[in-house]
Tab-separated table of C-alpha atoms in Angstrom:
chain	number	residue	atom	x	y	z
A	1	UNK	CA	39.511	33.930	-3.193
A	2	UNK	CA	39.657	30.469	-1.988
A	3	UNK	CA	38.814	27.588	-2.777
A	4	UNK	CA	35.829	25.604	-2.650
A	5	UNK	CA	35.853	21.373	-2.750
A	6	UNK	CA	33.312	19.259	-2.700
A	7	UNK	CA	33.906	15.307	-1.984
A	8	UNK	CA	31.089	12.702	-2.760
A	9	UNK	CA	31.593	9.020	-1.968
A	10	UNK	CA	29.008	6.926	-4.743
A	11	UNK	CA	27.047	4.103	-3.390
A	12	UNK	CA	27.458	0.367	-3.781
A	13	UNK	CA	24.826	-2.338	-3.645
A	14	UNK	CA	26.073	-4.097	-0.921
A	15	UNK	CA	25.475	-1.338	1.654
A	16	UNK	CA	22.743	-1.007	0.635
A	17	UNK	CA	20.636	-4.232	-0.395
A	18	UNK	CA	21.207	-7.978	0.782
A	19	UNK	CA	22.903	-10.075	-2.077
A	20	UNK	CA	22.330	-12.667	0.231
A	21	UNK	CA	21.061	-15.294	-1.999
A	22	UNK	CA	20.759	-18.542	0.946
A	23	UNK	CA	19.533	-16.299	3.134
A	24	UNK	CA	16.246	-15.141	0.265
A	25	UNK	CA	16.225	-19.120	0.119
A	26	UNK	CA	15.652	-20.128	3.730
A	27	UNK	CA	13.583	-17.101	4.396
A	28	UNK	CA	10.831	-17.955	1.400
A	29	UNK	CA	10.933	-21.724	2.682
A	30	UNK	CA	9.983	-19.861	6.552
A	31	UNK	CA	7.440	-17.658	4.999
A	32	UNK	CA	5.567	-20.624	3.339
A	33	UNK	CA	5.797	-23.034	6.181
A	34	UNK	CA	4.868	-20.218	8.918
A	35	UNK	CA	2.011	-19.176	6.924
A	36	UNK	CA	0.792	-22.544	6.531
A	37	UNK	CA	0.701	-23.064	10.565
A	38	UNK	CA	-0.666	-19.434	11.302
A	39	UNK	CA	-3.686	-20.329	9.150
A	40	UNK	CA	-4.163	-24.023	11.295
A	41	UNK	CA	-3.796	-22.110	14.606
A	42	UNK	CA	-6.122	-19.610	14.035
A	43	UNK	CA	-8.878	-21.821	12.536
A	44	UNK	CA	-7.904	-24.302	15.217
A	45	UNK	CA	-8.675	-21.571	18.034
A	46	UNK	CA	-11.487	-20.454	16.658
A	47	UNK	CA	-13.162	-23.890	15.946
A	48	UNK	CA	-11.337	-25.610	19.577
A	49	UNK	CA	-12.364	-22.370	21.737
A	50	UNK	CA	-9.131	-21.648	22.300
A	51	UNK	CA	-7.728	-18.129	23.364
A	52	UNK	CA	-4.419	-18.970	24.014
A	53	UNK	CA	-4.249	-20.691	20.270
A	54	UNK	CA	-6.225	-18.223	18.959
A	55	UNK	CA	-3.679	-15.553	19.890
A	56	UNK	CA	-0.595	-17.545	19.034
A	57	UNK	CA	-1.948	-17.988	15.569
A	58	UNK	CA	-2.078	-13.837	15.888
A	59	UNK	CA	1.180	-13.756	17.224
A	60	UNK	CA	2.567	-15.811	14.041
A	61	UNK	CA	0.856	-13.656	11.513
A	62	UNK	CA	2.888	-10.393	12.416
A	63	UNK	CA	5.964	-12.672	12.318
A	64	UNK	CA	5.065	-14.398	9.046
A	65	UNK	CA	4.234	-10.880	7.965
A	66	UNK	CA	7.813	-9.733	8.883
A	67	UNK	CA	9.280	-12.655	7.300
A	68	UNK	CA	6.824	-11.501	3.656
A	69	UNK	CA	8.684	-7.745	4.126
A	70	UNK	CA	11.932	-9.712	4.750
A	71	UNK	CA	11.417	-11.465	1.704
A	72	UNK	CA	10.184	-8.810	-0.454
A	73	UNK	CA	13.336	-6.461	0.544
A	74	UNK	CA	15.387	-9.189	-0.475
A	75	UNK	CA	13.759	-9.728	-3.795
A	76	UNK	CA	13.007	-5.923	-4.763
A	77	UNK	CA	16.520	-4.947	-3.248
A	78	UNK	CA	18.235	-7.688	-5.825
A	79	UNK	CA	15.866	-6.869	-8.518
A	80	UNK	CA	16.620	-3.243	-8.615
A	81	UNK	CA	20.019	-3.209	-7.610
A	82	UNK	CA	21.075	-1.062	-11.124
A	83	UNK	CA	17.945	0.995	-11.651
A	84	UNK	CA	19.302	4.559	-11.551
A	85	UNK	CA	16.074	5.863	-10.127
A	86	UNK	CA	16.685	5.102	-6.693
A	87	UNK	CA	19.566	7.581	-5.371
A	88	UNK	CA	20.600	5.642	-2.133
A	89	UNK	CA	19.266	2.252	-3.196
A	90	UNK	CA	16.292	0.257	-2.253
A	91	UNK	CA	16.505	-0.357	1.741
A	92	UNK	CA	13.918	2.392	2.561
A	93	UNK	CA	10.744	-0.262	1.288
A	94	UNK	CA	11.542	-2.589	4.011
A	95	UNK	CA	11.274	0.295	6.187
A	96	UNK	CA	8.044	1.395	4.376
A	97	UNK	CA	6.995	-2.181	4.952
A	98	UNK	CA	7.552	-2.585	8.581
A	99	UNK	CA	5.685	0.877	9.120
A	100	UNK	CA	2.448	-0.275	7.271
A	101	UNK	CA	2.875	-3.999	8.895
A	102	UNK	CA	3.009	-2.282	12.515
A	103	UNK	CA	-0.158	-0.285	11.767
A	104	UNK	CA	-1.668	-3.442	10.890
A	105	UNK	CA	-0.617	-5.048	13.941
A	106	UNK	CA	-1.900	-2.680	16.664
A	107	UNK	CA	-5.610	-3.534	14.876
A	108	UNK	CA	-4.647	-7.177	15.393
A	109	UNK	CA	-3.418	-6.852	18.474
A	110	UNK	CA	-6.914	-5.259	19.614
A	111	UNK	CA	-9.001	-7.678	18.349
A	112	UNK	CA	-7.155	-10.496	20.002
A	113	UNK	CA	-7.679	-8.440	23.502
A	114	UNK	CA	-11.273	-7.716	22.951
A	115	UNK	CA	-11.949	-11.220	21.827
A	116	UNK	CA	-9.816	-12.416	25.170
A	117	UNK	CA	-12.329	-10.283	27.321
A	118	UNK	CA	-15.142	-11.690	25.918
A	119	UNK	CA	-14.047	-15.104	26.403
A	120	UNK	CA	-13.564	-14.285	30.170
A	121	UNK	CA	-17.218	-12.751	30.551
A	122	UNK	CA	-18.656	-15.385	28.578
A	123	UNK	CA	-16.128	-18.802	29.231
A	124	UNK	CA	-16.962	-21.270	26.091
A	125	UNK	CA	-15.727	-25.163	26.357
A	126	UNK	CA	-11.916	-25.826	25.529
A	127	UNK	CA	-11.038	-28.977	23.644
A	128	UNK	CA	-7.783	-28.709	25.497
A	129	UNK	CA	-6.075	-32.141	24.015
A	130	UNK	CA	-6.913	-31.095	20.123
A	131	UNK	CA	-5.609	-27.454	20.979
A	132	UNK	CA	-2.510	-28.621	22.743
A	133	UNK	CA	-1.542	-30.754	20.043
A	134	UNK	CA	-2.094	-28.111	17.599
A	135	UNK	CA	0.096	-25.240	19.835
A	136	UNK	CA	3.266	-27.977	19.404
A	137	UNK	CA	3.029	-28.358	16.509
A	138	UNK	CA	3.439	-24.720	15.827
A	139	UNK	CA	6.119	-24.687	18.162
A	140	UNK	CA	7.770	-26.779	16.252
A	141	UNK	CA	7.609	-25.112	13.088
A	142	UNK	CA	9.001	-21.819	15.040
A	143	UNK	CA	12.248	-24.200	15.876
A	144	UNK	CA	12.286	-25.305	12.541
A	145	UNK	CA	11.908	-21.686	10.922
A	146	UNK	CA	14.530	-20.451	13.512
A	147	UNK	CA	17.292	-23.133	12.400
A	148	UNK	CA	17.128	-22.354	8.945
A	149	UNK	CA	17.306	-18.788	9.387
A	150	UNK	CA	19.850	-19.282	12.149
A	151	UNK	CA	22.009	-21.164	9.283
A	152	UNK	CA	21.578	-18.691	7.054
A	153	UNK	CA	22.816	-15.880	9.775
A	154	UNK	CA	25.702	-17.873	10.157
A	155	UNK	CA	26.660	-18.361	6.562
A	156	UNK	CA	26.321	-14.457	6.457
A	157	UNK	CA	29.216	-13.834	8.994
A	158	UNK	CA	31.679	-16.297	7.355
A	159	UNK	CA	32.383	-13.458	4.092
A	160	UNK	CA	33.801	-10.403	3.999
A	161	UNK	CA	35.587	-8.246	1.701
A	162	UNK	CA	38.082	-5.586	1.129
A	163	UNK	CA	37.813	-2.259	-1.493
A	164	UNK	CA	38.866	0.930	-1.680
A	165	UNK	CA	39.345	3.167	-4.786
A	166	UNK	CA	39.222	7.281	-5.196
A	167	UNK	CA	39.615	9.610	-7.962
A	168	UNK	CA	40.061	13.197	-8.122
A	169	UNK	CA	39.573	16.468	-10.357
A	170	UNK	CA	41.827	19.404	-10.420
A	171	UNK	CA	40.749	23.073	-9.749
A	172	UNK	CA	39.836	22.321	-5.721
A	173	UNK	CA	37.443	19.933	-6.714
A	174	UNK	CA	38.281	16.458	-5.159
A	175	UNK	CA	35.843	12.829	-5.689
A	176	UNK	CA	36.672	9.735	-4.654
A	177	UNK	CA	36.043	6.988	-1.790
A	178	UNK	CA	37.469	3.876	-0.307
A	179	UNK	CA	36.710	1.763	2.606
A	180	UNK	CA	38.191	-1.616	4.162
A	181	UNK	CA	36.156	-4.355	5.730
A	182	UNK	CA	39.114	-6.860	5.703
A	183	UNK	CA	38.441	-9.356	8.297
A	184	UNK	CA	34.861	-7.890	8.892
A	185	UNK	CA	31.612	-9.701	8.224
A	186	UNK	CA	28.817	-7.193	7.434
A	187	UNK	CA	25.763	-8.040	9.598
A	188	UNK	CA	22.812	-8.706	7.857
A	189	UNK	CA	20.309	-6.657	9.756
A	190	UNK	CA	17.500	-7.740	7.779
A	191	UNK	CA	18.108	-11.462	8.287
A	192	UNK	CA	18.886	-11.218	12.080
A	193	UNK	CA	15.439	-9.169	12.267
A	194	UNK	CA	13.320	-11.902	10.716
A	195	UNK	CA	15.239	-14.601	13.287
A	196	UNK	CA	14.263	-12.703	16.408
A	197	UNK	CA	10.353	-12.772	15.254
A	198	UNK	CA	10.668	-16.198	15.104
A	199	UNK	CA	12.279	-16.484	18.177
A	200	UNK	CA	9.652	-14.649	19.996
A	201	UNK	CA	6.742	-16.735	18.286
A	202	UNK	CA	8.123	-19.926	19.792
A	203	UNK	CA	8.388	-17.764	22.840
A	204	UNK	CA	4.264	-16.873	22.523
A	205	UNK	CA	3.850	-20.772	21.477
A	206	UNK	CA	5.079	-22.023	24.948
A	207	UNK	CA	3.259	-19.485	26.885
A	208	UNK	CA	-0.178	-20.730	24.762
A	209	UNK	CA	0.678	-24.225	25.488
A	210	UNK	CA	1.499	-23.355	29.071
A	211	UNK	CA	-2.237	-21.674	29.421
A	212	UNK	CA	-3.676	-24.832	28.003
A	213	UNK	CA	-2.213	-27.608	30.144
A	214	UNK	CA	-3.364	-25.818	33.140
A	215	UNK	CA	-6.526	-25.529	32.229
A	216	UNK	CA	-6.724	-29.186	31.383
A	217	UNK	CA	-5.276	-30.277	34.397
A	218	UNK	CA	-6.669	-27.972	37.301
A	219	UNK	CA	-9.681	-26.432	35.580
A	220	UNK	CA	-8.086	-22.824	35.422
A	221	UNK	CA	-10.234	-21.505	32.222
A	222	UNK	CA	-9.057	-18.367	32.763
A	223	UNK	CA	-5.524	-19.267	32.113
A	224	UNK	CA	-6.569	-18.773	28.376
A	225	UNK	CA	-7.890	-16.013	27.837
A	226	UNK	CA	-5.255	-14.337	29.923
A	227	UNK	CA	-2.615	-15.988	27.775
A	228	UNK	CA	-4.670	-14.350	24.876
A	229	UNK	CA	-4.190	-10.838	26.485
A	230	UNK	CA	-0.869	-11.385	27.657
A	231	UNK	CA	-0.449	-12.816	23.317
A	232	UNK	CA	-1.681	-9.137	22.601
A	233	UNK	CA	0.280	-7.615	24.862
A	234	UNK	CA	3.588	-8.694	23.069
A	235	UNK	CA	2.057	-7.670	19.813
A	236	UNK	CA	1.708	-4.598	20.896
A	237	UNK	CA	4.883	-4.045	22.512
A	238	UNK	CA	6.380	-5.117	19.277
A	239	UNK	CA	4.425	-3.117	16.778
A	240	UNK	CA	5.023	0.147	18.771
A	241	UNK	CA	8.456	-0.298	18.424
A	242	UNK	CA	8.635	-1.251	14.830
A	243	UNK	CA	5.880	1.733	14.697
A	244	UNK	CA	9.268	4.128	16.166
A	245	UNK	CA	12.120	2.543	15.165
A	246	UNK	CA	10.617	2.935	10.899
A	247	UNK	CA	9.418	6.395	11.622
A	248	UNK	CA	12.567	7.495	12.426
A	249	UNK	CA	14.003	6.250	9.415
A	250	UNK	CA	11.489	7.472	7.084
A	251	UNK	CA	11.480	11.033	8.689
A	252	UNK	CA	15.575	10.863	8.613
A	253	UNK	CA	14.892	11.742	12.453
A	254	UNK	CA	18.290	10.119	13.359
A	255	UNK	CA	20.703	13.018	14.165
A	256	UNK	CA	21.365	11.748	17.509
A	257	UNK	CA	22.358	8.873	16.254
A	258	UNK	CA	26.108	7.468	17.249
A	259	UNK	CA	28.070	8.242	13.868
A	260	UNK	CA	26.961	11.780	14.234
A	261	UNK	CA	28.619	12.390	17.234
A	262	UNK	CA	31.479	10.667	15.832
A	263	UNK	CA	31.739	12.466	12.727
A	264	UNK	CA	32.023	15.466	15.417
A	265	UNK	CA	34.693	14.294	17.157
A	266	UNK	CA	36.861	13.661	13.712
A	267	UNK	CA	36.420	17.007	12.957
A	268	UNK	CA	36.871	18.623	16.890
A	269	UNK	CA	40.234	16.442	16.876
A	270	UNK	CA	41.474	17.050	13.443
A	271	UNK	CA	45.057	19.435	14.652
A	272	UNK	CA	44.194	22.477	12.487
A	273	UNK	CA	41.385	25.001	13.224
A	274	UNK	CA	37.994	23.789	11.785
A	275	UNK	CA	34.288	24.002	12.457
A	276	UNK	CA	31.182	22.473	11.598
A	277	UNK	CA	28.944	25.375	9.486
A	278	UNK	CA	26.498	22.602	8.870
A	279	UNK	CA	25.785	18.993	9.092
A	280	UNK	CA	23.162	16.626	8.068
A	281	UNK	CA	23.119	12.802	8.368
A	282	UNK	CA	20.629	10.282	7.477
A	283	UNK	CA	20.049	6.593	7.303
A	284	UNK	CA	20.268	4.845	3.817
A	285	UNK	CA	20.784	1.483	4.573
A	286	UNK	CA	21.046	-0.923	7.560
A	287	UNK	CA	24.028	0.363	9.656
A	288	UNK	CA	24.558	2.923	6.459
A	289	UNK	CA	24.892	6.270	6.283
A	290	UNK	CA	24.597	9.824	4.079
A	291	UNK	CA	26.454	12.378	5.855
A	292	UNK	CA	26.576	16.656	3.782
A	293	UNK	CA	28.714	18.532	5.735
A	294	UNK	CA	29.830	22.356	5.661
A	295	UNK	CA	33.657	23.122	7.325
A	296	UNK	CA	34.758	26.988	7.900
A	297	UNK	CA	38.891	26.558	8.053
A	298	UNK	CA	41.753	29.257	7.460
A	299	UNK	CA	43.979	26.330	6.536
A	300	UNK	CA	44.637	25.152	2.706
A	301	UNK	CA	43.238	21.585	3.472
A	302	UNK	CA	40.562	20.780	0.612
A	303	UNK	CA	37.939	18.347	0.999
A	304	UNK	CA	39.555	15.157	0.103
A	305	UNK	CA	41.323	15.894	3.238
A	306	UNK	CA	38.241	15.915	5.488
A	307	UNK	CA	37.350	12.532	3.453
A	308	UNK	CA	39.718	10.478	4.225
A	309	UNK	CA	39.489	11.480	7.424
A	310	UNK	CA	36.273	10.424	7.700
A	311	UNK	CA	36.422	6.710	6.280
A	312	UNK	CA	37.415	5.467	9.624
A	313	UNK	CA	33.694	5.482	10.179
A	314	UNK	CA	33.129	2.940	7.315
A	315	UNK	CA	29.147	3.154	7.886
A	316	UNK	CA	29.277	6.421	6.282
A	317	UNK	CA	29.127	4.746	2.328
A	318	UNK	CA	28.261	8.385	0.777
A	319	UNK	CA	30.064	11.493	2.324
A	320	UNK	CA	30.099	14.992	0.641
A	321	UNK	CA	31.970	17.370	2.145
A	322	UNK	CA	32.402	21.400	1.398
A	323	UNK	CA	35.102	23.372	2.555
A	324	UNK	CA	34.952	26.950	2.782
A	325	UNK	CA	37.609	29.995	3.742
A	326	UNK	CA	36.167	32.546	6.057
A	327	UNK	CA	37.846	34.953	3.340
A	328	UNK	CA	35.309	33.673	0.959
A	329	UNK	CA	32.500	34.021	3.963
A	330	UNK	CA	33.502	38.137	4.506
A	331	UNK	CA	32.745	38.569	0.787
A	332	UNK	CA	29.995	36.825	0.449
A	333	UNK	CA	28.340	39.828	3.728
């Protein structure tokens, strides 16, 4: 009979949480001061007549939103880094997060349109100057919110690290893992995520203070409103693709995602006759993945083999692998 090996590589924190303590830092000081603006911009449009401000202040909610989730995943991740209860670590409530902020957002982003339709059927007096004023200064707190998470994303990229350690079990049963990031900065996916939003918001915060000096200057009322639509727009854009891009992680509908094929083509090139019985991969962290895969060979390889092989992917942080002998497959019929 042969033999039958199973290979399981055990998680680590840091695939699957932040431990990014400057980072946690910068992004509670962004959350606080972004908040603090959204809340002036959107009384400001409201009380100034303002469409354009109005859906800027919008705008910075979803991003101040993104930066809360940011912030939370940092401090749940750290919080339960140890608790047993969570198989593949904590990353999946950031993803949880995102899904329930984009739901959120697509309201938002209606009300902001329907409001901007009104304002073009019935046109209401701008206090341009006030509103301008206002729209910089939230620009400004977008550059400032950017440059601290920008220094943050920076001080990310200037570690990295090198491990690697196995163990194994006689009777063709093998465990172990090992991985090298020597000379390889892991990418903080969370951080970088949080830096774009605020990117865009200063992007929204020009076109709002765009709308406004026009109108001041040559009378084109309109120009507000449609910045408000074109404001909601953007939101929406953005919250349908946060809406896909968690939805496929929470469904685990990523099988056509790049490792996959690669862990095919390990296998397809390996020089002895193997194939893939079964194979199922799924997300687990940012850039991380599970991977439980079934090989059919005639050879006398055992799964540590097919293991080792397989850590040249080194986003694959828990592989299990189970070899069987298509002697073993006949008796089983």
């Amino acid at each position: 009979m042969s033999t039958h090996a199973i290979a399981a590589s055990r998680r680590h924190s840091h695939a699957f949480g932040s431990g990014n303590p400057l980072a946690e830092a910068n992004t509670r000081r962004a959350v606080a001061l972004t908040a603090i603006m959204m809340v002036v911009e959107i009384v400001g449009g409201w009380v100034l007549n303002s469409m354009a401000l109005l859906a800027d202040g919008w705008h910075m909610s979803s991003h101040a939103l993104a930066l809360g989730l940011a912030l939370f995943a940092y401090a749940f991740a750290r919080r339960h880094a140890d608790n047993a209860r969570f198989a593949f670590g904590t990353w999946k409530v950031e993803v949880l997060g995102g899904y329930s902020s984009a739901i959120l957002l697509l309201c938002v982003a209606v009300l902001m349109a329907v409001q901007s339709i009104e304002r073009f059927v019935a046109p209401k007096p701008i206090h341009y100057q006030e509103a301008i004023v206002i729209a910089g200064i939230g620009l400004l707190v977008n550059l400032v919110c950017a440059w601290w998470l920008r220094d943050s994303h920076s001080h990310s990229h200037s570690h990295s690290h090198s491990h690697g350690h196995g163990h194994g079990h006689g009777h063709g049963h093998g465990h172990g893992h090992g991985h090298d990031h020597a000379g390889h900065a892991h990418q903080d996916l969370n951080l970088r995520a949080a830096y774009l939003h605020v990117v865009a918001d200063a992007a929204t915060s020009v076109l709002a203070i765009l709308a406004l000096v026009v109108g001041m200057l040559w009378g084109l009322t309109w120009m507000d409103p449609l910045m408000g639509i074109v404001g909601a727009v953007l939101v929406t854009v953005w919250a349908w693709g946060l809406l896909r891009s968690t939805a496929r992680v929470l469904l685990d509908a990523e099988m056509d995602a790049p490792v996959v094929e690669e862990i095919r083509e390990v296998i397809a090139q390996d020089p002895h006759e193997v194939a893939i019985s079964d194979l199922h991969v799924w997300r687990v962290g940012a850039e991380r993945y599970a991977c439980v895969i079934s090989l059919v060979t005639p050879a006398d390889l055992d799964a540590d083999y097919f293991r080792r092989a397989l850590q040249v992917h080194e986003e694959l942080v828990h592989v299990t692998v189970e070899v069987h002998r298509p002697a073993r497959l006949a008796l089983a019929h």
